[in-house]
Coordinates of N, CA and C in Angstrom, one line a residue:
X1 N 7.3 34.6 -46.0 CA 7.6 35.8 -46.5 C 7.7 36.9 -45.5
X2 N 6.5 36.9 -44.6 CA 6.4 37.8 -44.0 C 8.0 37.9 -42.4
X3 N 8.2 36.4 -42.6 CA 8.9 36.4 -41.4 C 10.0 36.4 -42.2
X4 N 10.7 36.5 -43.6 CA 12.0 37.1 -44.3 C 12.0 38.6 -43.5
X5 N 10.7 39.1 -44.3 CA 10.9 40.6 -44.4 C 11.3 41.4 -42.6
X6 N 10.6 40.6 -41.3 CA 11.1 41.0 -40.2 C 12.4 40.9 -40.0
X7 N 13.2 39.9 -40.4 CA 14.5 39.5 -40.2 C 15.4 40.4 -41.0
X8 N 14.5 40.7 -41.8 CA 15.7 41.8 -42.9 C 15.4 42.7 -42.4
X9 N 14.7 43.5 -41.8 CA 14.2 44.8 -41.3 C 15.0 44.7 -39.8
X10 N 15.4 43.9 -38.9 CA 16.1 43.4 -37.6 C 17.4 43.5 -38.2
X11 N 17.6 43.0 -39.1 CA 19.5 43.2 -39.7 C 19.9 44.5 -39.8
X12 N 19.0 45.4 -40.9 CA 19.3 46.6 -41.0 C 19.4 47.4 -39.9
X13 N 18.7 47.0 -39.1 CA 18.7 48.0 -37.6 C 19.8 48.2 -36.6
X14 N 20.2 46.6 -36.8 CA 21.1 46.1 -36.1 C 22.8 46.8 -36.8
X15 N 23.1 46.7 -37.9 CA 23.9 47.2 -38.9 C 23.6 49.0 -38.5
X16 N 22.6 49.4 -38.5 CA 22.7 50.9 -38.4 C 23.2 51.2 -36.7
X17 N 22.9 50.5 -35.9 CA 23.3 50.9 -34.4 C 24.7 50.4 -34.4
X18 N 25.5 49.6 -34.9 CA 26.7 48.8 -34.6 C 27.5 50.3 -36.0
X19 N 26.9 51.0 -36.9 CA 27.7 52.0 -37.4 C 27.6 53.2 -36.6
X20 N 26.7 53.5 -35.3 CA 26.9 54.4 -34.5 C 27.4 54.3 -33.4
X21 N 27.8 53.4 -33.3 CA 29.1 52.8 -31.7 C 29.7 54.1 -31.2
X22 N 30.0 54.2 -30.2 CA 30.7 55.4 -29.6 C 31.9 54.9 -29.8
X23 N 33.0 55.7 -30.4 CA 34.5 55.2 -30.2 C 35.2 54.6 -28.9
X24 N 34.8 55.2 -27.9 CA 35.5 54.8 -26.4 C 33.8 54.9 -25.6
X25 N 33.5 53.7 -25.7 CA 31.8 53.3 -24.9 C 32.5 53.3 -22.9
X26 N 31.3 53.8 -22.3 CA 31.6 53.5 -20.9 C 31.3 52.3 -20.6
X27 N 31.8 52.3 -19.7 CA 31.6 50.5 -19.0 C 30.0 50.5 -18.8
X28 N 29.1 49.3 -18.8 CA 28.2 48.9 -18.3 C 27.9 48.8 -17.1
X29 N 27.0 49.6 -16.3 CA 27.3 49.6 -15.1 C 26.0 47.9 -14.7
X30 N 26.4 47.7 -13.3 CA 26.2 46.2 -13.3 C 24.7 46.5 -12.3
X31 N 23.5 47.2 -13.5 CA 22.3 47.6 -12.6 C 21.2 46.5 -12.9
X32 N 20.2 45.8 -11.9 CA 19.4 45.0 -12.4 C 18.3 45.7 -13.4
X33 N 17.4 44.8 -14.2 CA 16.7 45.6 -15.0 C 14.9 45.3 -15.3
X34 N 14.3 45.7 -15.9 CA 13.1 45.4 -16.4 C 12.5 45.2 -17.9
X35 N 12.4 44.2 -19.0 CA 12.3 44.7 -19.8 C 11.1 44.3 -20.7
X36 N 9.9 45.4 -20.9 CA 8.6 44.8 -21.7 C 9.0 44.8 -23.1
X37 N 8.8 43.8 -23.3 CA 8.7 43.7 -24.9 C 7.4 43.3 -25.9
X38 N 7.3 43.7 -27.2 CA 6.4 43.0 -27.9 C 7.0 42.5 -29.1
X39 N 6.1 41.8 -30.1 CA 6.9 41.6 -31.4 C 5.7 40.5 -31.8
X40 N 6.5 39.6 -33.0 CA 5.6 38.4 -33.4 C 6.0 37.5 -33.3
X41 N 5.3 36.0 -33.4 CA 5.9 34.7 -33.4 C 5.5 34.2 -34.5
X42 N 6.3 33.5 -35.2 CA 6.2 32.9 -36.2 C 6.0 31.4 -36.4
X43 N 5.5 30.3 -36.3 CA 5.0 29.2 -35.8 C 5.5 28.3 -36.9
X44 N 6.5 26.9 -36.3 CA 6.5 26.2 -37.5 C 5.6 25.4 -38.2
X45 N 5.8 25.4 -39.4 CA 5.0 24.6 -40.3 C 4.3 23.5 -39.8
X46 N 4.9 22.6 -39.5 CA 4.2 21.7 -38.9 C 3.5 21.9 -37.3
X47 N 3.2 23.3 -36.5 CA 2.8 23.5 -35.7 C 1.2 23.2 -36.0
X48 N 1.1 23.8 -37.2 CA -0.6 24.0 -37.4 C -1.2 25.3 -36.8
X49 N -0.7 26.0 -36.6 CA -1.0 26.9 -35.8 C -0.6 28.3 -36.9
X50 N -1.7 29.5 -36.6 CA -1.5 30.7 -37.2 C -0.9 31.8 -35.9
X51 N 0.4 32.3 -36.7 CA 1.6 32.8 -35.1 C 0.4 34.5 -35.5
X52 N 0.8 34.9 -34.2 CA 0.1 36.6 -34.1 C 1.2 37.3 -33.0
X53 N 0.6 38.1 -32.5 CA 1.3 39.1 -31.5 C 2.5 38.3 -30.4
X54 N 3.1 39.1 -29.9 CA 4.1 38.9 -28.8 C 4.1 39.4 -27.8
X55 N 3.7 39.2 -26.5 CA 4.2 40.4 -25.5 C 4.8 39.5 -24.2
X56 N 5.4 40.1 -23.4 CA 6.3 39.7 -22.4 C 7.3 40.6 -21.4
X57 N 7.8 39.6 -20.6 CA 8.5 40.3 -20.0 C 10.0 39.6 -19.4
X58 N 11.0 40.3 -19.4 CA 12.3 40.5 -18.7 C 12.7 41.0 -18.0
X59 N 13.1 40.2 -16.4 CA 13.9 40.4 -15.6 C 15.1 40.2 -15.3
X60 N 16.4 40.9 -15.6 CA 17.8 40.4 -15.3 C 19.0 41.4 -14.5
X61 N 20.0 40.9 -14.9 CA 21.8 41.8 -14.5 C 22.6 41.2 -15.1
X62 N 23.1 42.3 -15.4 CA 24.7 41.9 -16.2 C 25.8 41.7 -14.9
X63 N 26.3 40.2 -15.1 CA 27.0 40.1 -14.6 C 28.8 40.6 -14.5
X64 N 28.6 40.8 -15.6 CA 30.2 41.3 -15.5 C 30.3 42.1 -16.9
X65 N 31.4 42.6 -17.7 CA 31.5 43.0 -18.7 C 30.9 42.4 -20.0
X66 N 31.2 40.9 -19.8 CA 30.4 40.6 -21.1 C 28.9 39.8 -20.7
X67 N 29.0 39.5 -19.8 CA 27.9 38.4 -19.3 C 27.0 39.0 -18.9
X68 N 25.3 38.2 -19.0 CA 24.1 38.6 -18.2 C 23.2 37.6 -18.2
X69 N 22.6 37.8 -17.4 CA 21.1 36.7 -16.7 C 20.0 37.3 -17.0
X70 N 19.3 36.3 -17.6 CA 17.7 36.7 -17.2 C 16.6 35.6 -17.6
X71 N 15.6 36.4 -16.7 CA 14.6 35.2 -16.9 C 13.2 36.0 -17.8
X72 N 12.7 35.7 -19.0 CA 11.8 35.3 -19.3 C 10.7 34.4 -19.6
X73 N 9.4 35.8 -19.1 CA 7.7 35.3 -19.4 C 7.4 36.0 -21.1
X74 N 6.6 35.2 -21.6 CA 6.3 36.2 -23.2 C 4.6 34.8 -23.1
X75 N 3.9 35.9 -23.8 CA 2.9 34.8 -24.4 C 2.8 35.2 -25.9
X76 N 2.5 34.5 -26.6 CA 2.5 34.4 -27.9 C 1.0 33.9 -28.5
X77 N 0.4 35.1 -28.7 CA -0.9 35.2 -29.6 C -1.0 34.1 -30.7
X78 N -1.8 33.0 -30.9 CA -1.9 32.2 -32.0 C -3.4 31.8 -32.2
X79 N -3.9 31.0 -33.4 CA -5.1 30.6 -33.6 C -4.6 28.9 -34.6
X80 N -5.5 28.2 -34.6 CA -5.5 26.9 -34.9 C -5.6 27.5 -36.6
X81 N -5.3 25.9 -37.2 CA -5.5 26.5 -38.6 C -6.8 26.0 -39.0
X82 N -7.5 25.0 -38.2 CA -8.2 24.3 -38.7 C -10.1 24.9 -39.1
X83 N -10.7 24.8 -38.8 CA -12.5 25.3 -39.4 C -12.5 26.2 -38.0
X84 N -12.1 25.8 -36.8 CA -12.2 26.3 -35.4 C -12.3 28.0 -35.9
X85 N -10.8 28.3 -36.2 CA -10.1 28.7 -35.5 C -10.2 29.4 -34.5
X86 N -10.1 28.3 -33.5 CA -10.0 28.8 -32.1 C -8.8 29.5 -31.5
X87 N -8.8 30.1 -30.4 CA -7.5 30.4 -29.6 C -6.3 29.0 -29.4
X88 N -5.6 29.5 -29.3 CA -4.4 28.4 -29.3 C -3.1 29.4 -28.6
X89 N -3.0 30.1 -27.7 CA -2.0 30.8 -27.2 C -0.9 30.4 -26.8
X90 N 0.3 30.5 -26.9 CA 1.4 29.8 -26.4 C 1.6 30.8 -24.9
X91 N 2.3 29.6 -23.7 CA 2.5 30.8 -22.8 C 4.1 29.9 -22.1
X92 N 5.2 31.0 -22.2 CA 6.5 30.5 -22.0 C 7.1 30.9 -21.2
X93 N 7.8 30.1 -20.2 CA 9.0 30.7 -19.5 C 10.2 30.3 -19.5
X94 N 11.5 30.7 -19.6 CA 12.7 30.4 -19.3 C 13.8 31.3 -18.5
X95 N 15.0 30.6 -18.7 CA 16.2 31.2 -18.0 C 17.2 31.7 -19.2
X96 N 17.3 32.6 -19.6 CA 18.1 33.0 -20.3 C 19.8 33.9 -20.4
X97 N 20.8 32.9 -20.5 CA 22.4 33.4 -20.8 C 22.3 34.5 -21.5
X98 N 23.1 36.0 -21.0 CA 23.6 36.4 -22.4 C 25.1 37.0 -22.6
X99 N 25.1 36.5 -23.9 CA 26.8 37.4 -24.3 C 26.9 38.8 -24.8
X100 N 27.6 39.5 -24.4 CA 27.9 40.9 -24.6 C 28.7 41.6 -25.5
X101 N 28.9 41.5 -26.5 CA 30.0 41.9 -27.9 C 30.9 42.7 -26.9
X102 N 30.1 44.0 -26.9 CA 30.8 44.9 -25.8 C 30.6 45.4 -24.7
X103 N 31.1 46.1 -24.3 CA 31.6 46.3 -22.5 C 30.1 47.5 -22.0
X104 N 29.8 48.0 -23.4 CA 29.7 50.0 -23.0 C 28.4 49.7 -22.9
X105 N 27.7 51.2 -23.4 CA 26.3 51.3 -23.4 C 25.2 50.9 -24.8
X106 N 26.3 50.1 -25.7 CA 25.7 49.9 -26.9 C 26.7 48.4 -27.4
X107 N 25.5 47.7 -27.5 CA 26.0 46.4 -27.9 C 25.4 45.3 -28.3
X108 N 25.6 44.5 -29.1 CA 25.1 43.0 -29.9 C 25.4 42.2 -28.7
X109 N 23.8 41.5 -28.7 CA 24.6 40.5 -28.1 C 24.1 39.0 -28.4
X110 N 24.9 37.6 -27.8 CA 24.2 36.5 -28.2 C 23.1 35.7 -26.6
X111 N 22.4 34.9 -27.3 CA 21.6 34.4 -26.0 C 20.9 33.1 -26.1
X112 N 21.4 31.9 -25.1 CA 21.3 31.1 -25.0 C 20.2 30.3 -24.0
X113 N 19.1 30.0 -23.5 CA 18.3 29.4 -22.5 C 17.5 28.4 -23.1
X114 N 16.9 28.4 -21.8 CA 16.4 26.6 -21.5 C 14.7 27.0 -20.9
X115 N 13.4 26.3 -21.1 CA 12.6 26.7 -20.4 C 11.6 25.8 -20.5
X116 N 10.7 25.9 -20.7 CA 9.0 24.9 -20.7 C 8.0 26.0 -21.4
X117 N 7.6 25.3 -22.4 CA 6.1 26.0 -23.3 C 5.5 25.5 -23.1
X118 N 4.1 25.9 -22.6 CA 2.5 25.6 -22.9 C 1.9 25.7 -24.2
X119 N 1.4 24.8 -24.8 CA 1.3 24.8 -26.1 C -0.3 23.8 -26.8
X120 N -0.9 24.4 -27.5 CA -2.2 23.9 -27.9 C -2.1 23.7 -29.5
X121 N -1.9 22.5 -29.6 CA -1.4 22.1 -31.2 C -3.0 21.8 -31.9
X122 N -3.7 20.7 -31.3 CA -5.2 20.5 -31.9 C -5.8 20.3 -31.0
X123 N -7.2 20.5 -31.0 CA -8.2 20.0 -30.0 C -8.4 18.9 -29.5
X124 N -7.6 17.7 -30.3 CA -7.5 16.4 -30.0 C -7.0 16.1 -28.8
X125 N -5.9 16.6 -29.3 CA -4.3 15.9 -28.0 C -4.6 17.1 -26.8
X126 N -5.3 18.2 -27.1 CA -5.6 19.2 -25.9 C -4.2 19.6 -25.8
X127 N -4.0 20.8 -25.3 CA -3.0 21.3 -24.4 C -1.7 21.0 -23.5
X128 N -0.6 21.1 -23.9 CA 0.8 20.1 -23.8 C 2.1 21.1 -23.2
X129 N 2.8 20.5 -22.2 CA 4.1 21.6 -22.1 C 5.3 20.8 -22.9
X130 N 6.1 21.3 -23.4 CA 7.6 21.1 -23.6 C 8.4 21.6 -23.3
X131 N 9.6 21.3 -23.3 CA 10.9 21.4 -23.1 C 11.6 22.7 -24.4
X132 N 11.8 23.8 -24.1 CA 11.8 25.0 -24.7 C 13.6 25.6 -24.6
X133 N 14.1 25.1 -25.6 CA 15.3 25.7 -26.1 C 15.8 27.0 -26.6
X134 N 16.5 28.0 -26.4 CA 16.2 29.0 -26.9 C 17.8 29.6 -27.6
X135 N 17.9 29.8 -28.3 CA 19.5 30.5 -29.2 C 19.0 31.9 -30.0
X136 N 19.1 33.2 -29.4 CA 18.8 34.3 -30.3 C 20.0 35.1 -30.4
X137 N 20.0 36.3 -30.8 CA 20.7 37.2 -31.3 C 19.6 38.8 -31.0
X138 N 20.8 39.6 -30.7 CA 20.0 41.2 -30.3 C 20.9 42.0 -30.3
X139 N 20.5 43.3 -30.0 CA 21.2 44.4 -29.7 C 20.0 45.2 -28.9
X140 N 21.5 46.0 -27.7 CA 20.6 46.8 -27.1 C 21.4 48.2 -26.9
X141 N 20.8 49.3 -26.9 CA 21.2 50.5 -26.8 C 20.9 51.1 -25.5
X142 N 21.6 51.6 -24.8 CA 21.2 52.3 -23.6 C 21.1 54.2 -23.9
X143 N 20.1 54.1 -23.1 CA 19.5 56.2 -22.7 C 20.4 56.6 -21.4
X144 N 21.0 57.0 -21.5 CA 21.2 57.4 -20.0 C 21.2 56.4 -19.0
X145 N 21.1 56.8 -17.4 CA 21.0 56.0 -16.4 C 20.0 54.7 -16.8
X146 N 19.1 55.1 -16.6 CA 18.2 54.4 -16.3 C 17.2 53.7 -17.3
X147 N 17.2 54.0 -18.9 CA 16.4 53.5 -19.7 C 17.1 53.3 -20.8
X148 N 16.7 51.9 -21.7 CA 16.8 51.9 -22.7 C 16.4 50.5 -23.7
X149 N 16.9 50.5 -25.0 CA 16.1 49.8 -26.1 C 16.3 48.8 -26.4
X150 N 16.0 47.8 -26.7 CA 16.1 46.1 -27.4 C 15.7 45.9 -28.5
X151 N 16.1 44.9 -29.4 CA 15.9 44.8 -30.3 C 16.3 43.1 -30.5
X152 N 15.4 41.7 -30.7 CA 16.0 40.5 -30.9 C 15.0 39.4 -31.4
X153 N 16.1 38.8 -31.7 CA 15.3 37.6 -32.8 C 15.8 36.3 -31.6
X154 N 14.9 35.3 -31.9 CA 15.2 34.1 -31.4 C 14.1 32.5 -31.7
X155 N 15.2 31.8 -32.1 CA 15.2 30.9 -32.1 C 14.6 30.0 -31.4
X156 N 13.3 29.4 -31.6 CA 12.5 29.2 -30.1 C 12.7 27.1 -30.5
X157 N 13.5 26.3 -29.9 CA 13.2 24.5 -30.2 C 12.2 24.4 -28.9
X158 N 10.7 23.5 -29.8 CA 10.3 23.1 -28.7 C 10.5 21.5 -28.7
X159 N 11.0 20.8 -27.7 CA 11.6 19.5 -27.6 C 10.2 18.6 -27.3
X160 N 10.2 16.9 -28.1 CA 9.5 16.2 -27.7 C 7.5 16.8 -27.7
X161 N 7.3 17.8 -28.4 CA 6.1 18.3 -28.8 C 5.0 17.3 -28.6
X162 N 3.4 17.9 -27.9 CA 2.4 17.0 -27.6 C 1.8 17.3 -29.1
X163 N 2.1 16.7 -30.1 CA 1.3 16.6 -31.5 C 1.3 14.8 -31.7
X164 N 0.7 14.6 -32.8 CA 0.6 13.3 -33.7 C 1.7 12.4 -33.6
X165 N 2.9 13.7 -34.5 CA 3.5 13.1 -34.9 C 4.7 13.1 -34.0
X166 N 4.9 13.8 -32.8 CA 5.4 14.2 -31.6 C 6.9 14.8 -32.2
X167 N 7.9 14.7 -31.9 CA 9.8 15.5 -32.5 C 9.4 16.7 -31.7
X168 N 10.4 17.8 -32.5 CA 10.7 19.1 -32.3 C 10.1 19.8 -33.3
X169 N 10.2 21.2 -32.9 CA 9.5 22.2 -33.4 C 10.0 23.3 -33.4
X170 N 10.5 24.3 -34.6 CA 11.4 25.5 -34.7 C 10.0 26.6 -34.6
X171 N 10.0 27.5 -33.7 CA 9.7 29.0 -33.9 C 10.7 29.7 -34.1
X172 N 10.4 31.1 -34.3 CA 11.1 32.3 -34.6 C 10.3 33.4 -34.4
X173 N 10.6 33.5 -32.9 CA 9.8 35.6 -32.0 C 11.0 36.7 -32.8
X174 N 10.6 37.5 -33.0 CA 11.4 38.8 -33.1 C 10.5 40.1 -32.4
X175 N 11.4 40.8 -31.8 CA 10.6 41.6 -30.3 C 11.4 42.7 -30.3
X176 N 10.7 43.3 -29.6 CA 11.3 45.0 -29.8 C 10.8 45.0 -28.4
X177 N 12.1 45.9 -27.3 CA 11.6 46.3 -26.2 C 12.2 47.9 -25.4
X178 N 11.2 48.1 -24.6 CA 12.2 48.9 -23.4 C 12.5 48.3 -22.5
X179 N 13.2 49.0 -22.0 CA 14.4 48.8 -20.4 C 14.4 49.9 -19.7
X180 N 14.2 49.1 -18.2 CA 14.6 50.6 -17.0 C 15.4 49.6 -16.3
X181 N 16.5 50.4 -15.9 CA 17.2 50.0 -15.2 C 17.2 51.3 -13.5
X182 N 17.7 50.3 -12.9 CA 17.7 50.6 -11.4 C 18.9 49.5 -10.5
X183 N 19.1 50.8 -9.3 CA 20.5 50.5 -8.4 C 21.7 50.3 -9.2
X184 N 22.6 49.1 -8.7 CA 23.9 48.7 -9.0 C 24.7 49.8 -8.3
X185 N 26.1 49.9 -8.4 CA 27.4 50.3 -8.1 C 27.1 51.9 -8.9
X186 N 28.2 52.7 -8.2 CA 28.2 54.1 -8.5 C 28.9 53.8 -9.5
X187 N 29.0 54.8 -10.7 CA 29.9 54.9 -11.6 C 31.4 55.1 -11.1
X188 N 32.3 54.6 -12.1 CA 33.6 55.1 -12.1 C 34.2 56.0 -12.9
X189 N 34.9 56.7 -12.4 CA 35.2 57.3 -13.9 C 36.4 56.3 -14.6
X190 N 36.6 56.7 -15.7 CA 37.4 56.2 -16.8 C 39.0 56.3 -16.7
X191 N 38.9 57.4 -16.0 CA 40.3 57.9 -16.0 C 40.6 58.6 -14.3
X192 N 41.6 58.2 -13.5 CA 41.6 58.9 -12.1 C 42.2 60.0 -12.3
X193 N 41.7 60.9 -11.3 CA 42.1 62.5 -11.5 C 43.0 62.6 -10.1
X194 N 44.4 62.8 -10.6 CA 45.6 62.6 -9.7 C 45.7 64.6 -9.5
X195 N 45.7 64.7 -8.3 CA 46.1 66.3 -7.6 C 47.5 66.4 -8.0
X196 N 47.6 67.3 -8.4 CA 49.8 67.7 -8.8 C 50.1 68.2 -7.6
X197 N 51.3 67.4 -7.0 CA 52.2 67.5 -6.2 C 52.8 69.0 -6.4
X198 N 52.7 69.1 -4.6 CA 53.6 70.3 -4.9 C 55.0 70.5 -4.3
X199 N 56.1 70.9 -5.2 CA 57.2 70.9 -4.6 C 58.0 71.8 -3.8
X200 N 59.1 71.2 -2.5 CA 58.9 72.2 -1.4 C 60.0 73.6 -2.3
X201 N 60.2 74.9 -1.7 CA 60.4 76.0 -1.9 C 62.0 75.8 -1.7

């Protein structure tokens, strides 16, 4: 229930920034970035596990108009379900693709990566990494030069899991972050400003 109600609260947001689109958005300038985020994780059912807080971090660049890179760290707050409940923290890294709806300073976008989770299912099997799939969806708004906002859900497969029953395993983070951006290319302008010729006398 609780992880409906984020997702519906992420849609609306996402719906209210894509109805304030600037008509004619500036290009994306191609500056590396930083981005902390927090949010929750939601643990699947058969994790056993009770999901809590999110925090992390992103470093990337947009590669071109629609494209960008980046790599994320995030750890994910959790507790066992069992009499313990002990600590059980997830801690992840990957490489993550992303796609850019649009060009400008405001845009949806999709995101695709690959990575390895550290993962504590029961106190039996102890402490295990897997193979960490990642397919989300976001939008991000830009401030000005140098800052701005995130908003994303994702899809977390963890592949080949160290449990009992061993398979895959669906999470779902949803995270809210900022962004500072720094360097890249000067701006262009949009339109060149041609001097009027002058004609001789």
């Amino acid at each position: 229930m609780r992880m409906m109600r984020a997702l519906g609260l992420f849609s609306g947001l996402l719906f209210a920034g894509l109805a304030v689109l600037p008509a004619a958005a500036m290009a994306a300038p191609d500056q590396p970035y930083v981005n902390l985020f927090g949010g929750n994780t939601f643990f699947g059912s058969g994790s056993h596990l009770d999901g809590g807080g999110t925090v992390g971090l992103r470093v990337g660049q947009r590669l071109g108009r629609h494209l960008g890179i980046e790599w994320q760290i995030a750890s994910a707050f959790a507790r066992l379900q069992d009499q313990s409940k002990s600590n059980a923290n997830q801690y992840s890294g990957s490489l993550i693709g992303n796609y850019y709806a649009f060009s400008g300073n405001s845009s949806p976008y999709l995101s695709l990566g690959l990575g390895a989770s550290s993962d504590l299912f029961n106190q039996q099997v102890g402490r295990g990494t897997s193979l960490l799939g990642i397919f989300g969806l976001g939008y991000e708004q830009r401030l000005g030069d140098h800052f701005g906002l995130r908003l994303g859900v994702q899809d977390q497969v963890l592949f080949d899991t160290p449990r009992a029953q061993g398979g895959a395993l669906n999470n779902v983070q949803v995270t809210g972050g900022i962004s500072y951006f720094w360097g890249g290319s000067e701006d262009k302008r949009a339109f060149p400003i041609i001097a009027p010729t002058q004609s001789g006398s």
